[in-house]
Amino acid sequence: MKSMLLLSALTAVLAAGPVLAQSAAELEKSKRCTKCHAQDREKVGPSYNDIAAKYKGQAGAADKLVAELKSAKTHPKTNA
């Protein structure tokens, strides 16, 4: 549940594309999220737990995360 918000946002990013991605785990792997993020510890980027805590309870959090992922300001540009 802790990283559910982030995975929902990742799924939404791909849903906006021509083909809906497979599972959240497959999406995470195909976009190489774990190169910079881990569930419970900081790597290059914050942990999924820290991201979930930051957005917990915020209205429109998933939309904010999707916009962040698509902006490529802090993330590599994806095919989303």
PDB file of C-alpha atoms in Angstrom, residues 31-60:
ATOM      1  CA  LYS A  31      10.716   2.202 -17.152  1.00  0.00           C
ATOM      2  CA  ARG A  32      13.724   1.246 -15.006  1.00  0.00           C
ATOM      3  CA  CYS A  33      12.315   2.969 -11.901  1.00  0.00           C
ATOM      4  CA  THR A  34      14.358   0.785  -9.567  1.00  0.00           C
ATOM      5  CA  LYS A  35      17.561   2.157 -11.034  1.00  0.00           C
ATOM      6  CA  CYS A  36      16.958   5.269  -8.910  1.00  0.00           C
ATOM      7  CA  HIS A  37      14.224   4.249  -6.432  1.00  0.00           C
ATOM      8  CA  ALA A  38      13.799   1.469  -3.853  1.00  0.00           C
ATOM      9  CA  GLN A  39      10.835   0.608  -1.665  1.00  0.00           C
ATOM     10  CA  ASP A  40      12.369   1.531   1.675  1.00  0.00           C
ATOM     11  CA  ARG A  41      15.647   3.356   1.106  1.00  0.00           C
ATOM     12  CA  GLU A  42      16.940   6.321  -0.814  1.00  0.00           C
ATOM     13  CA  LYS A  43      19.060   5.625  -3.875  1.00  0.00           C
ATOM     14  CA  VAL A  44      19.515   8.335  -6.497  1.00  0.00           C
ATOM     15  CA  GLY A  45      15.927   9.371  -5.815  1.00  0.00           C
ATOM     16  CA  PRO A  46      13.662   9.068  -2.774  1.00  0.00           C
ATOM     17  CA  SER A  47      12.218   5.738  -1.645  1.00  0.00           C
ATOM     18  CA  TYR A  48       8.696   4.768  -2.662  1.00  0.00           C
ATOM     19  CA  ASN A  49       7.779   4.961   1.025  1.00  0.00           C
ATOM     20  CA  ASP A  50       9.011   8.567   1.240  1.00  0.00           C
ATOM     21  CA  ILE A  51       7.151   9.528  -1.944  1.00  0.00           C
ATOM     22  CA  ALA A  52       3.949   7.925  -0.639  1.00  0.00           C
ATOM     23  CA  ALA A  53       4.322   9.763   2.692  1.00  0.00           C
ATOM     24  CA  LYS A  54       4.852  13.084   0.901  1.00  0.00           C
ATOM     25  CA  TYR A  55       1.634  12.764  -1.094  1.00  0.00           C
ATOM     26  CA  LYS A  56      -0.503  10.937   1.489  1.00  0.00           C
ATOM     27  CA  GLY A  57      -3.908  12.522   1.896  1.00  0.00           C
ATOM     28  CA  GLN A  58      -3.402  15.134  -0.812  1.00  0.00           C
ATOM     29  CA  ALA A  59      -6.261  15.671  -3.204  1.00  0.00           C
ATOM     30  CA  GLY A  60      -5.131  15.034  -6.760  1.00  0.00           C
TER      31      GLY A  60
END
